[in-house]
Amino acid sequence: NPLDASIASDDSRISRTLSYSNLSAANKDRLVALLDYAKGQLNTFQYSDDGDTWFTVRLKNNDLEISEVAYNEFNVDIEIEQQL
């Protein structure tokens, strides 16, 4: 689960910063696969905070911030923004 999710209120789009800590290599690879699927900022995908309300979003950056904090444990930050 994300440790931090912030909401931008400066316009009508939702925006989230998702920070994951101590992810396994397998879960980090899933997020990298999402980046590959989205081709960075190019393609949109569906996101939900609660599993009921879904938004079409895209990544705000063409890469993920990934750091290895221990052997096979990673921190990953993702920024997404609603596509209007």
Backbone as ProteinMPNN parsed JSONL, in Angstrom:
{"seq_chain_A": "NPLDASIASDDSRISRTLSYSNLSAANKDRLVALLDYAKGQLNTFQYSDDGDTWFTVRLKNNDLEISEVAYNEFNVDIEIEQQL", "coords_chain_A": {"N_chain_A": [[0.837, -1.187, 0.0], [0.395, 2.3, -0.656], [2.398, 4.626, 1.105], [2.146, 7.311, 1.156], [-0.167, 9.51, -0.129], [-1.049, 12.18, -1.961], [-3.241, 14.905, -2.706], [-3.773, 17.071, -5.354], [-5.024, 20.373, -5.51], [-5.204, 22.486, -7.215], [-6.375, 22.548, -9.712], [-8.937, 20.99, -11.763], [-8.196, 18.352, -12.04], [-7.377, 15.126, -10.687], [-4.535, 14.326, -8.755], [-1.841, 12.334, -7.785], [0.741, 11.359, -5.558], [2.479, 8.556, -5.064], [4.116, 6.704, -2.721], [6.078, 4.02, -2.183], [7.473, 1.793, 0.14], [10.155, -0.413, 0.977], [9.652, -2.477, -0.916], [9.427, -5.7, -2.407], [11.597, -7.253, -4.844], [10.029, -8.432, -6.826], [7.563, -7.035, -6.633], [8.466, -4.457, -7.177], [9.24, -4.877, -9.803], [6.732, -5.199, -10.964], [5.745, -2.593, -10.906], [7.584, -1.385, -12.593], [6.865, -2.721, -14.907], [4.357, -1.565, -15.313], [5.172, 1.043, -15.923], [6.509, 0.476, -18.32], [4.33, -0.47, -19.844], [2.755, 1.852, -19.937], [4.448, 3.408, -21.34], [6.015, 5.497, -20.272], [4.977, 8.766, -20.072], [3.205, 8.553, -22.148], [0.931, 6.685, -22.619], [-2.361, 6.165, -21.219], [-3.878, 4.842, -18.19], [-6.003, 3.006, -15.895], [-6.917, 4.088, -12.61], [-7.674, 3.749, -9.157], [-8.619, 4.92, -5.96], [-10.206, 3.613, -4.137], [-11.325, 1.343, -5.281], [-13.861, 1.525, -6.265], [-14.452, 3.983, -7.582], [-13.132, 4.987, -10.555], [-10.413, 6.426, -12.38], [-9.093, 7.802, -15.375], [-5.753, 7.982, -15.889], [-2.383, 9.274, -16.25], [1.163, 8.767, -16.12], [3.209, 11.237, -14.557], [5.829, 11.545, -15.106], [8.56, 10.337, -17.133], [9.943, 8.291, -16.044], [10.555, 6.194, -13.147], [11.157, 6.881, -9.71], [13.433, 5.005, -8.191], [14.954, 3.318, -5.564], [17.332, 1.17, -4.12], [17.098, -0.058, -0.973], [17.864, -2.013, 0.728], [19.146, -5.355, 0.451], [17.49, -6.585, -2.28], [15.221, -5.056, -1.597], [13.177, -2.296, -2.14], [12.525, 1.212, -2.567], [9.982, 3.054, -4.102], [8.783, 5.753, -5.956], [5.929, 7.217, -7.383], [4.295, 9.395, -9.595], [1.131, 10.395, -10.563], [-1.409, 11.694, -12.777], [-4.683, 12.819, -13.461], [-6.161, 12.252, -16.601], [-7.781, 14.48, -18.605]], "CA_chain_A": [[0.0, 0.0, 0.0], [1.179, 3.522, -0.66], [2.543, 5.264, 2.402], [1.802, 8.707, 1.013], [-0.966, 9.857, -1.305], [-1.456, 13.565, -1.819], [-4.203, 15.34, -3.7], [-3.586, 18.446, -5.81], [-6.309, 21.062, -5.553], [-5.062, 23.711, -7.986], [-7.239, 22.48, -10.885], [-9.978, 19.977, -11.635], [-7.644, 17.0, -12.188], [-6.794, 14.497, -9.504], [-3.104, 14.086, -8.861], [-1.383, 11.528, -6.652], [2.119, 10.916, -5.395], [2.432, 7.288, -4.347], [5.452, 6.33, -2.258], [6.113, 2.647, -1.68], [8.714, 1.51, 0.854], [10.541, -1.801, 1.241], [9.029, -3.403, -1.867], [10.236, -6.811, -2.9], [12.005, -7.105, -6.242], [8.887, -8.808, -7.665], [6.6, -5.932, -6.661], [9.116, -3.366, -7.91], [9.163, -5.23, -11.226], [5.354, -4.933, -11.413], [5.638, -1.153, -11.162], [8.371, -1.137, -13.801], [6.033, -3.203, -16.01], [3.355, -0.523, -15.544], [5.889, 2.112, -16.642], [6.722, -0.003, -19.691], [3.02, -0.489, -20.495], [2.321, 3.229, -20.164], [5.483, 4.071, -22.136], [6.24, 6.776, -19.588], [3.805, 9.637, -20.041], [2.457, 8.433, -23.402], [-0.355, 5.993, -22.549], [-3.136, 6.271, -19.994], [-4.334, 3.613, -17.547], [-7.034, 3.243, -14.893], [-6.467, 4.148, -11.221], [-8.733, 3.95, -8.173], [-8.225, 4.964, -4.548], [-11.063, 2.788, -3.304], [-11.838, 0.193, -6.006], [-15.201, 1.82, -6.769], [-14.382, 5.12, -8.498], [-11.936, 4.835, -11.383], [-9.99, 7.587, -13.149], [-8.088, 7.61, -16.412], [-4.586, 8.758, -15.47], [-1.108, 8.983, -16.89], [2.321, 9.093, -15.296], [3.665, 12.605, -14.737], [7.238, 11.502, -15.499], [8.902, 9.234, -18.029], [10.673, 7.263, -15.308], [10.193, 6.032, -11.744], [12.242, 7.05, -8.745], [13.633, 3.708, -7.544], [16.214, 3.182, -4.834], [17.459, -0.089, -3.384], [17.388, 0.325, 0.407], [18.491, -3.201, 1.31], [19.221, -6.379, -0.579], [16.179, -6.919, -2.856], [14.149, -4.219, -1.05], [13.224, -1.059, -2.915], [11.572, 2.303, -2.418], [9.567, 3.52, -5.423], [7.852, 6.884, -5.964], [5.198, 7.359, -8.639], [3.378, 10.523, -9.664], [0.127, 10.236, -11.612], [-2.336, 12.805, -12.906], [-5.867, 12.474, -14.242], [-6.249, 12.689, -17.998], [-9.11, 15.055, -18.864]], "C_chain_A": [[0.876, 1.244, 0.0], [1.238, 4.121, 0.741], [2.114, 6.712, 2.347], [0.98, 8.886, -0.247], [-1.451, 11.281, -1.091], [-2.349, 13.956, -2.977], [-3.914, 16.79, -4.061], [-4.945, 19.11, -5.92], [-6.26, 22.32, -6.418], [-5.86, 23.695, -9.29], [-8.211, 21.323, -10.715], [-9.476, 18.549, -11.785], [-7.22, 16.441, -10.839], [-5.311, 14.265, -9.786], [-2.683, 13.324, -7.616], [0.127, 11.345, -6.714], [2.053, 9.68, -4.514], [3.856, 6.884, -4.005], [5.382, 4.961, -1.602], [7.474, 2.391, -1.042], [8.899, 0.016, 1.043], [9.803, -2.801, 0.364], [9.981, -4.534, -2.201], [10.625, -6.531, -4.351], [10.845, -7.431, -7.175], [7.866, -7.677, -7.759], [7.183, -4.706, -7.347], [9.03, -3.625, -9.401], [7.757, -5.02, -11.783], [5.167, -3.45, -11.725], [6.448, -0.753, -12.398], [7.588, -1.603, -15.033], [4.923, -2.2, -16.329], [3.978, 0.642, -16.311], [6.093, 1.719, -18.098], [5.418, -0.01, -20.473], [2.586, 0.932, -20.883], [3.276, 3.983, -21.091], [5.751, 5.473, -21.58], [4.948, 7.561, -19.534], [2.853, 9.416, -21.211], [1.05, 7.863, -23.227], [-1.033, 6.175, -21.201], [-3.46, 4.881, -19.451], [-5.342, 3.993, -16.472], [-6.45, 3.176, -13.486], [-7.675, 4.38, -10.325], [-8.123, 3.992, -6.778], [-8.952, 3.905, -3.736], [-11.617, 1.54, -3.992], [-13.232, 0.395, -6.58], [-15.197, 2.922, -7.827], [-13.053, 5.064, -9.235], [-11.686, 6.094, -12.194], [-9.023, 7.146, -14.236], [-6.936, 8.555, -16.088], [-3.399, 8.449, -16.381], [-0.003, 9.348, -15.903], [2.739, 10.531, -15.575], [5.119, 12.673, -15.206], [7.469, 10.301, -16.409], [9.708, 8.14, -17.342], [10.158, 7.219, -13.872], [11.411, 6.33, -10.886], [12.351, 5.755, -7.953], [14.968, 3.731, -6.817], [16.196, 1.854, -4.083], [17.917, 0.257, -1.978], [18.016, -0.813, 1.209], [18.521, -4.232, 0.191], [17.814, -6.79, -0.997], [15.007, -6.226, -2.177], [14.302, -2.827, -1.642], [12.19, -0.054, -2.427], [11.274, 2.818, -3.818], [8.564, 4.653, -5.248], [7.251, 7.015, -7.347], [4.318, 8.595, -8.532], [2.438, 10.295, -10.842], [-0.786, 11.447, -11.62], [-3.489, 12.391, -13.809], [-5.777, 13.061, -15.645], [-7.656, 13.215, -18.224], [-9.469, 14.942, -20.313]], "O_chain_A": [[1.963, 1.249, 0.579], [0.246, 4.121, 1.469], [1.755, 7.292, 3.372], [1.393, 8.456, -1.323], [-2.184, 11.554, -0.141], [-2.24, 13.419, -4.08], [-3.82, 17.645, -3.179], [-5.909, 18.49, -6.37], [-7.178, 23.138, -6.364], [-6.008, 24.743, -9.919], [-8.297, 20.739, -9.635], [-10.267, 17.613, -11.666], [-6.765, 17.174, -9.961], [-4.907, 14.037, -10.927], [-3.126, 13.642, -6.513], [0.707, 11.194, -7.789], [1.624, 9.747, -3.362], [4.7, 6.738, -4.89], [4.707, 4.777, -0.589], [8.508, 2.733, -1.617], [7.936, -0.726, 1.241], [9.376, -3.852, 0.84], [11.195, -4.341, -2.268], [10.038, -5.665, -5.001], [10.685, -6.78, -8.207], [7.357, -7.389, -8.842], [6.458, -3.985, -8.033], [8.778, -2.706, -10.18], [7.608, -4.695, -12.961], [4.504, -3.096, -12.7], [6.034, 0.123, -13.157], [7.639, -0.959, -16.081], [4.585, -2.008, -17.497], [3.373, 1.165, -17.246], [5.877, 2.526, -19.002], [5.391, 0.396, -21.635], [2.118, 1.177, -21.995], [2.95, 5.069, -21.571], [5.721, 6.473, -22.296], [3.941, 7.081, -19.014], [1.791, 10.037, -21.258], [0.076, 8.49, -23.644], [-0.371, 6.321, -20.173], [-3.333, 3.878, -20.154], [-5.516, 5.174, -16.171], [-5.604, 2.331, -13.192], [-8.591, 5.118, -10.687], [-7.231, 3.21, -6.451], [-8.408, 3.362, -2.775], [-12.313, 0.751, -3.352], [-13.735, -0.465, -7.304], [-15.866, 2.801, -8.853], [-11.986, 5.089, -8.622], [-12.625, 6.752, -12.643], [-8.23, 6.225, -14.038], [-7.116, 9.771, -16.021], [-3.416, 7.5, -17.164], [-0.208, 10.134, -14.978], [2.634, 10.996, -16.711], [5.587, 13.722, -15.648], [6.665, 9.369, -16.443], [10.113, 7.171, -17.983], [9.416, 8.101, -13.44], [12.547, 6.067, -11.28], [11.479, 5.438, -7.144], [15.989, 4.116, -7.387], [15.187, 1.467, -3.492], [19.004, 0.806, -1.799], [18.628, -0.581, 2.252], [17.981, -4.001, -0.89], [17.035, -7.283, -0.18], [13.898, -6.761, -2.181], [15.39, -2.251, -1.651], [11.122, -0.424, -1.939], [12.183, 2.999, -4.628], [7.607, 4.53, -4.483], [7.952, 6.938, -8.356], [3.674, 8.821, -7.508], [2.874, 10.038, -11.965], [-0.928, 12.142, -10.613], [-3.289, 11.694, -14.803], [-5.372, 14.207, -15.839], [-8.626, 12.477, -18.055], [-10.55, 15.372, -20.716]]}, "name": "protein", "num_of_chains": 1, "seq": "NPLDASIASDDSRISRTLSYSNLSAANKDRLVALLDYAKGQLNTFQYSDDGDTWFTVRLKNNDLEISEVAYNEFNVDIEIEQQL"}
